[in-house]
XYZ file of C-alpha atoms in Angstrom:
452
model
C 5.002 21.012 27.842
C 7.193 21.318 24.757
C 4.967 19.080 22.748
C 1.832 21.078 23.924
C 3.302 24.378 22.753
C 4.118 22.756 19.351
C 0.504 21.578 19.042
C -0.887 24.993 20.009
C 1.498 26.529 17.381
C 0.634 24.186 14.519
C -3.110 24.394 15.145
C -2.916 28.235 15.101
C -0.934 28.207 11.771
C -3.468 25.593 10.281
C -6.486 27.571 11.341
C -4.920 30.696 9.768
C -4.455 28.869 6.469
C -0.688 29.293 6.759
C 0.370 25.576 6.781
C -1.139 22.750 4.744
C -0.563 19.004 5.131
C 2.173 19.191 2.572
C 3.937 22.019 4.448
C 4.666 19.685 7.410
C 7.812 18.818 5.483
C 9.070 22.314 6.581
C 8.862 21.110 10.236
C 10.277 17.645 9.644
C 13.704 19.063 8.810
C 13.410 22.473 10.315
C 17.098 22.710 11.106
C 18.257 21.158 7.929
C 17.538 23.937 5.234
C 19.247 23.221 1.914
C 20.334 25.923 -0.462
C 20.846 25.354 -4.226
C 22.905 27.714 -6.456
C 22.903 28.370 -10.200
C 26.010 30.101 -11.376
C 25.151 32.571 -14.199
C 28.436 34.311 -14.803
C 31.858 34.366 -13.514
C 34.140 31.929 -11.621
C 32.132 29.807 -9.165
C 35.239 29.651 -6.819
C 35.718 33.411 -6.832
C 32.720 34.251 -4.557
C 34.638 34.636 -1.358
C 31.448 35.981 0.295
C 29.360 34.710 3.310
C 25.527 35.025 3.050
C 22.820 35.024 5.762
C 19.141 34.186 4.913
C 16.756 34.988 7.699
C 13.254 33.479 7.031
C 10.049 33.547 8.911
C 6.583 31.866 8.667
C 3.962 34.286 9.905
C 6.353 35.638 12.619
C 5.977 32.295 14.249
C 8.692 30.092 12.867
C 12.205 31.484 12.335
C 15.071 30.197 10.287
C 18.524 31.842 10.134
C 20.534 30.072 7.420
C 24.207 31.024 6.816
C 26.546 29.672 4.099
C 29.494 30.484 2.000
C 28.270 31.798 -1.345
C 30.588 29.565 -3.239
C 29.714 26.402 -1.131
C 25.962 26.438 -0.424
C 26.004 22.724 0.544
C 27.723 23.810 3.793
C 24.590 25.859 4.955
C 24.034 25.842 8.726
C 20.508 26.700 10.156
C 19.489 28.031 13.498
C 15.773 27.270 13.996
C 13.544 28.874 16.604
C 9.708 29.386 17.378
C 7.480 31.805 19.300
C 3.889 31.987 20.205
C 4.029 35.769 20.305
C 4.085 37.981 17.187
C 7.182 39.980 17.021
C 7.929 42.856 14.595
C 11.185 42.516 12.535
C 11.116 45.640 10.499
C 14.267 47.308 9.676
C 14.871 50.544 11.757
C 14.067 53.732 9.926
C 16.627 56.478 9.087
C 17.163 58.959 11.822
C 15.320 61.880 10.183
C 14.321 64.476 12.677
C 11.797 66.593 10.607
C 9.798 66.410 7.321
C 8.826 69.354 5.275
C 6.538 69.188 2.271
C 4.071 71.062 0.073
C 0.799 70.407 1.920
C -1.418 67.919 -0.116
C -3.670 66.905 2.693
C -7.250 67.641 1.813
C -9.941 67.326 4.333
C -7.345 66.932 7.124
C -7.084 68.699 10.394
C -6.441 72.337 9.937
C -6.002 71.839 6.139
C -4.863 75.054 4.291
C -7.253 74.096 1.582
C -10.198 74.458 3.936
C -11.162 77.862 2.604
C -11.601 76.392 -0.964
C -13.586 73.475 0.292
C -16.059 75.631 2.285
C -16.514 77.876 -0.692
C -17.322 74.920 -2.942
C -19.683 73.408 -0.324
C -21.629 76.666 0.270
C -21.997 77.019 -3.607
C -23.340 73.714 -4.162
C -27.204 73.517 -3.763
C -28.512 70.421 -1.764
C -29.085 67.310 -3.945
C -26.569 68.477 -6.577
C -23.044 67.608 -7.719
C -20.931 70.561 -8.753
C -17.225 71.150 -9.792
C -15.385 74.236 -9.098
C -11.978 75.379 -10.340
C -9.832 77.628 -8.052
C -6.704 79.597 -9.236
C -4.302 79.153 -6.251
C -2.758 82.578 -6.632
C -6.209 84.247 -5.935
C -5.955 82.654 -2.384
C -2.368 82.021 -1.487
C 0.774 83.986 -1.645
C 3.076 80.946 -1.508
C 2.750 77.170 -1.435
C 1.322 76.056 1.906
C 3.773 73.763 3.742
C 3.256 70.712 5.974
C 5.879 70.355 8.647
C 6.171 67.226 10.784
C 8.661 66.267 13.409
C 9.549 62.656 13.203
C 8.383 60.121 15.701
C 10.677 60.027 18.710
C 11.662 63.697 18.488
C 10.202 65.891 21.243
C 9.369 68.820 18.843
C 5.823 70.445 19.179
C 4.504 71.282 15.856
C 2.153 74.136 16.801
C 4.590 76.725 15.538
C 6.791 74.824 13.248
C 4.596 75.320 10.258
C 4.453 79.093 10.802
C 8.131 79.214 11.319
C 8.915 77.270 8.191
C 6.203 78.895 6.067
C 7.696 82.329 6.882
C 11.343 81.303 5.997
C 10.308 79.197 2.942
C 7.892 81.472 1.142
C 7.815 79.618 -2.249
C 5.798 81.558 -4.776
C 3.022 79.516 -6.748
C 3.377 79.893 -10.520
C 0.531 81.714 -12.312
C -2.202 79.461 -13.614
C -1.999 76.655 -11.107
C -5.462 75.398 -10.240
C -7.266 72.969 -8.102
C -10.646 71.482 -8.859
C -12.951 70.427 -6.070
C -16.137 68.465 -6.709
C -18.870 68.451 -4.138
C -21.806 66.199 -4.054
C -24.510 67.228 -1.248
C -27.259 65.076 -0.130
C -30.907 66.153 -0.665
C -31.102 67.475 2.786
C -27.784 69.342 2.414
C -26.551 68.008 5.769
C -23.946 65.585 4.362
C -21.917 64.911 1.229
C -18.623 64.077 -0.319
C -15.648 65.834 -1.784
C -13.225 64.760 -4.613
C -10.137 66.677 -5.904
C -8.410 67.095 -9.101
C -5.037 68.852 -7.924
C -1.754 68.959 -9.712
C 0.327 69.718 -6.675
C 4.173 69.432 -6.923
C 5.790 66.902 -4.617
C 8.666 68.517 -2.745
C 11.120 66.149 -1.061
C 12.943 67.051 2.299
C 16.075 65.569 3.644
C 17.236 65.958 7.315
C 19.921 64.751 9.512
C 20.269 65.315 13.291
C 23.045 67.207 14.947
C 22.383 67.005 18.613
C 19.128 68.883 19.248
C 19.311 70.588 15.885
C 18.529 69.482 12.409
C 20.521 69.961 9.314
C 18.297 69.707 6.238
C 17.825 70.382 2.571
C 14.774 70.658 0.294
C 14.285 69.620 -3.401
C 14.336 72.755 -5.396
C 12.450 71.204 -8.298
C 9.391 69.088 -8.509
C 7.728 66.669 -10.937
C 4.169 67.467 -11.846
C 1.920 65.434 -14.078
C -0.716 66.837 -16.349
C -1.927 63.379 -17.506
C -0.222 60.106 -18.548
C 3.110 60.674 -20.146
C 3.092 64.408 -19.357
C 5.416 64.375 -16.361
C 7.857 67.285 -16.297
C 10.181 68.883 -13.858
C 9.453 72.332 -12.849
C 11.809 74.620 -10.730
C 10.642 76.043 -7.479
C 11.186 79.786 -6.936
C 13.698 80.519 -4.192
C 13.575 84.365 -4.607
C 11.900 84.769 -1.148
C 14.257 82.371 0.696
C 17.239 83.927 2.604
C 20.290 82.701 0.674
C 18.192 80.744 -1.736
C 18.174 76.928 -2.045
C 20.859 75.146 -0.098
C 21.566 73.579 3.254
C 19.832 74.853 6.299
C 19.815 74.418 10.174
C 16.870 74.400 12.386
C 17.600 75.085 16.043
C 14.583 74.509 18.517
C 14.093 76.980 21.269
C 14.269 75.726 24.944
C 10.516 74.806 25.018
C 10.967 73.046 21.635
C 7.882 74.837 20.353
C 9.619 77.224 18.111
C 13.191 78.121 17.172
C 15.326 79.550 14.228
C 16.247 78.711 10.726
C 19.319 79.796 8.924
C 20.908 79.090 5.520
C 24.357 77.538 5.980
C 25.280 76.920 2.343
C 23.785 78.103 -0.920
C 23.281 75.882 -3.931
C 24.836 77.029 -7.358
C 22.466 77.986 -10.055
C 21.094 75.235 -12.260
C 21.843 72.695 -9.524
C 19.194 70.172 -8.704
C 19.031 68.494 -5.222
C 18.506 64.729 -5.350
C 19.527 63.577 -1.900
C 21.071 64.767 1.382
C 22.118 62.825 4.498
C 24.420 62.829 7.477
C 26.300 60.323 9.621
C 24.829 59.508 12.865
C 26.974 61.697 15.127
C 26.617 64.871 12.895
C 30.325 65.077 11.983
C 29.784 64.870 8.164
C 27.136 65.647 5.733
C 26.536 64.656 2.146
C 24.688 66.434 -0.636
C 23.966 64.798 -4.005
C 22.999 67.090 -6.927
C 22.352 66.820 -10.660
C 24.507 69.426 -12.065
C 26.246 70.085 -15.400
C 25.349 66.636 -16.609
C 26.877 64.926 -13.615
C 25.727 63.154 -10.353
C 27.824 65.407 -8.134
C 28.627 64.857 -4.475
C 29.603 67.448 -1.932
C 30.836 66.528 1.489
C 30.672 69.034 4.480
C 32.180 68.841 7.868
C 30.171 69.220 11.147
C 30.140 72.994 10.740
C 28.630 72.462 7.239
C 31.666 73.875 5.568
C 32.321 72.365 2.122
C 35.456 70.016 2.114
C 35.105 67.949 -1.064
C 33.435 67.945 -4.342
C 33.326 64.808 -6.454
C 31.687 64.030 -9.846
C 30.407 60.464 -9.604
C 28.428 59.606 -12.812
C 27.372 61.190 -15.994
C 23.642 61.984 -15.333
C 21.309 63.122 -18.113
C 17.871 64.549 -17.961
C 16.618 61.231 -19.417
C 17.719 59.426 -16.258
C 16.389 59.481 -12.646
C 17.963 59.138 -9.313
C 16.831 56.173 -7.258
C 18.753 55.950 -3.923
C 21.893 55.640 -2.118
C 22.776 52.416 -0.285
C 24.768 53.422 2.874
C 27.282 50.828 4.120
C 30.075 50.657 6.660
C 32.678 53.041 5.362
C 31.255 53.181 1.881
C 28.020 54.128 -0.036
C 26.554 53.520 -3.483
C 24.518 56.142 -5.249
C 22.159 54.527 -7.964
C 20.491 56.026 -10.995
C 18.327 54.474 -13.700
C 17.563 55.231 -17.400
C 14.169 55.236 -19.340
C 12.063 52.166 -19.505
C 12.519 51.880 -23.294
C 16.197 51.086 -22.502
C 15.438 48.390 -19.750
C 15.882 51.038 -17.154
C 19.746 50.440 -17.128
C 20.629 50.975 -13.484
C 23.972 52.642 -12.990
C 25.985 53.101 -9.778
C 29.137 54.492 -8.295
C 31.042 53.098 -5.368
C 32.442 55.739 -2.972
C 34.569 54.810 0.055
C 36.293 56.437 2.844
C 40.124 56.639 2.287
C 42.886 58.103 4.405
C 42.737 61.315 2.612
C 38.972 61.514 2.485
C 36.070 60.146 0.484
C 36.792 58.909 -3.013
C 35.070 57.368 -5.967
C 36.497 53.751 -6.519
C 34.593 52.665 -9.690
C 31.321 52.888 -11.478
C 29.287 50.156 -12.922
C 25.871 49.133 -14.428
C 23.581 46.175 -14.429
C 23.518 45.562 -18.194
C 25.210 42.099 -18.003
C 22.955 41.065 -15.099
C 20.005 42.270 -17.163
C 20.867 40.044 -20.034
C 20.967 37.071 -17.575
C 17.561 37.964 -15.995
C 18.679 39.293 -12.668
C 19.055 43.075 -13.014
C 17.948 46.143 -11.214
C 18.106 47.165 -7.441
C 15.403 46.861 -4.786
C 14.486 49.711 -2.457
C 16.604 49.697 0.675
C 13.489 49.629 2.904
C 11.840 46.643 1.008
C 12.211 43.808 3.577
C 10.781 41.264 1.006
C 13.849 41.933 -1.158
C 16.549 42.437 1.495
C 19.091 44.474 -0.542
C 22.499 44.231 1.152
C 25.980 45.225 -0.021
C 29.487 44.694 1.112
C 32.621 46.301 -0.077
C 36.255 44.992 0.452
C 38.092 47.930 -1.001
C 38.117 46.746 -4.617
C 34.922 44.768 -5.084
C 31.237 45.304 -4.334
C 29.041 42.267 -3.308
C 25.330 42.929 -3.874
C 22.742 40.541 -2.379
C 19.187 41.302 -3.787
C 16.102 39.798 -5.302
C 12.375 39.905 -4.839
C 11.335 37.385 -2.188
C 7.924 36.678 -3.419
C 6.361 33.713 -5.370
C 9.342 31.464 -4.271
C 11.736 33.541 -6.421
C 15.412 32.952 -5.795
C 17.681 35.711 -4.628
C 20.785 36.591 -6.421
C 24.384 37.682 -5.603
C 26.401 39.764 -7.929
C 29.962 40.936 -7.508
C 31.265 43.939 -9.288
C 34.744 45.366 -9.739
C 36.147 48.112 -11.904
C 36.190 45.463 -14.753
C 32.374 44.985 -14.541
C 30.421 41.957 -13.371
C 32.700 39.374 -11.910
C 30.159 36.919 -10.619
C 26.400 36.157 -10.654
C 24.509 33.450 -9.161
C 20.847 32.650 -8.149
C 20.108 30.879 -4.912
C 16.932 28.768 -3.881
C 16.257 27.313 -0.412
C 14.266 24.346 0.600
C 11.956 26.357 3.033
C 10.543 28.720 0.519
C 10.133 25.932 -2.110
C 8.107 23.762 0.417
C 5.654 26.476 1.496
C 2.925 28.565 -0.164
C 4.342 31.608 -1.763
C 2.725 34.060 0.601
C 3.834 32.285 3.807
C 7.606 32.658 3.933
C 9.334 36.087 3.989
C 12.463 37.742 5.191
C 12.818 39.269 8.571
C 15.278 42.020 9.503
C 18.201 41.388 11.810
C 21.347 43.198 12.814
C 23.683 40.939 11.024
C 24.288 41.914 7.422
C 22.898 39.601 4.704
C 26.207 39.686 2.874
C 29.764 40.112 3.965
C 33.226 39.327 2.621
C 34.745 36.208 4.126
C 37.724 36.891 6.384
C 39.607 34.235 4.506
C 38.747 35.493 1.054
C 41.241 36.748 -1.408
């Protein structure tokens, strides 16, 4: 029976083009994956880190390889197979609600429908016409799209009206949308195209029981063509308390509710991120303010308890993301392309007296050695993972495409202490598009218990 299952599996993979004759070497030594290392910087014996490499072939074959970063020849492999496809995507952040400036044209109940109808009715059958609409002639404020996250029992019939009323954000004078309509000769059918320079407003939310604590970006990037991106502020003159941190409390039927401003943002402060811990006991706000990446920490009542400056943060730089670990987090920024982007980061950890910055660093030394930058936390092909031991930050990262190696970097207050690239025999034996990472609960990098 076991042989029969293997034959079915192999035939399925062959028919899908996922395995070739040469790839059978993968199965010949399925539980004997080898890992090779190239040390690029630092002391090879200083990497007291354990790594896990979870690999899958088409969600059918699975390898979980674990090894000490300093002794890859000691790699151990757990190999398994399945005939049923399984999803191994990392769980999404627990975000209860999304708020954005509505950019959905031709969607259900689109706010732009009045413009589309006017453009359609003005276009004769068999012709193609373009119309320009000044938004302030039709709208008093930016139309918002409000969506409860999957898994949250919030009905959205009234949410948009509630949020639209509270967050009445005036549209600057002169903003236009162009709509092109092409009607058939009969006039019964046709197509639309749009030239709209709508600002992208980010929203950030964290649950607190049935309530949502959230913040909105108070400035947006708009583009008027290649190389013309610029940051524009959004007008908060009609928002009670202005920009800041808000609380949405649903009513009993979860069809409506109330919004209140809990904390107001200082002038000239730009929101770049906001999040909370799972049980709603603490909330974190990152801003670009007075040339700094500034962190504010709030308690469960959203009272400000700490303010920390993490990094110098100029207008030439951009915020990327914050990696959230167990008892620590790492905000990351990057510079302009002309300077190799130059990723910079700060390590912040929980101390007995509260949260505190431990050290800052950058990727310039790694850049010179060909392994710089940071992947997005949700990119399962890269598998960005970090571990912090109180003084050192271990970063496992690297694009997992085209048989590329991943790399391990270890940083301290002194800079880059260690950098190495790692290859594995499974990826080297297979076609580049066959093998990928799969998500699992176990962290991909952790400090060894016996490490210094």
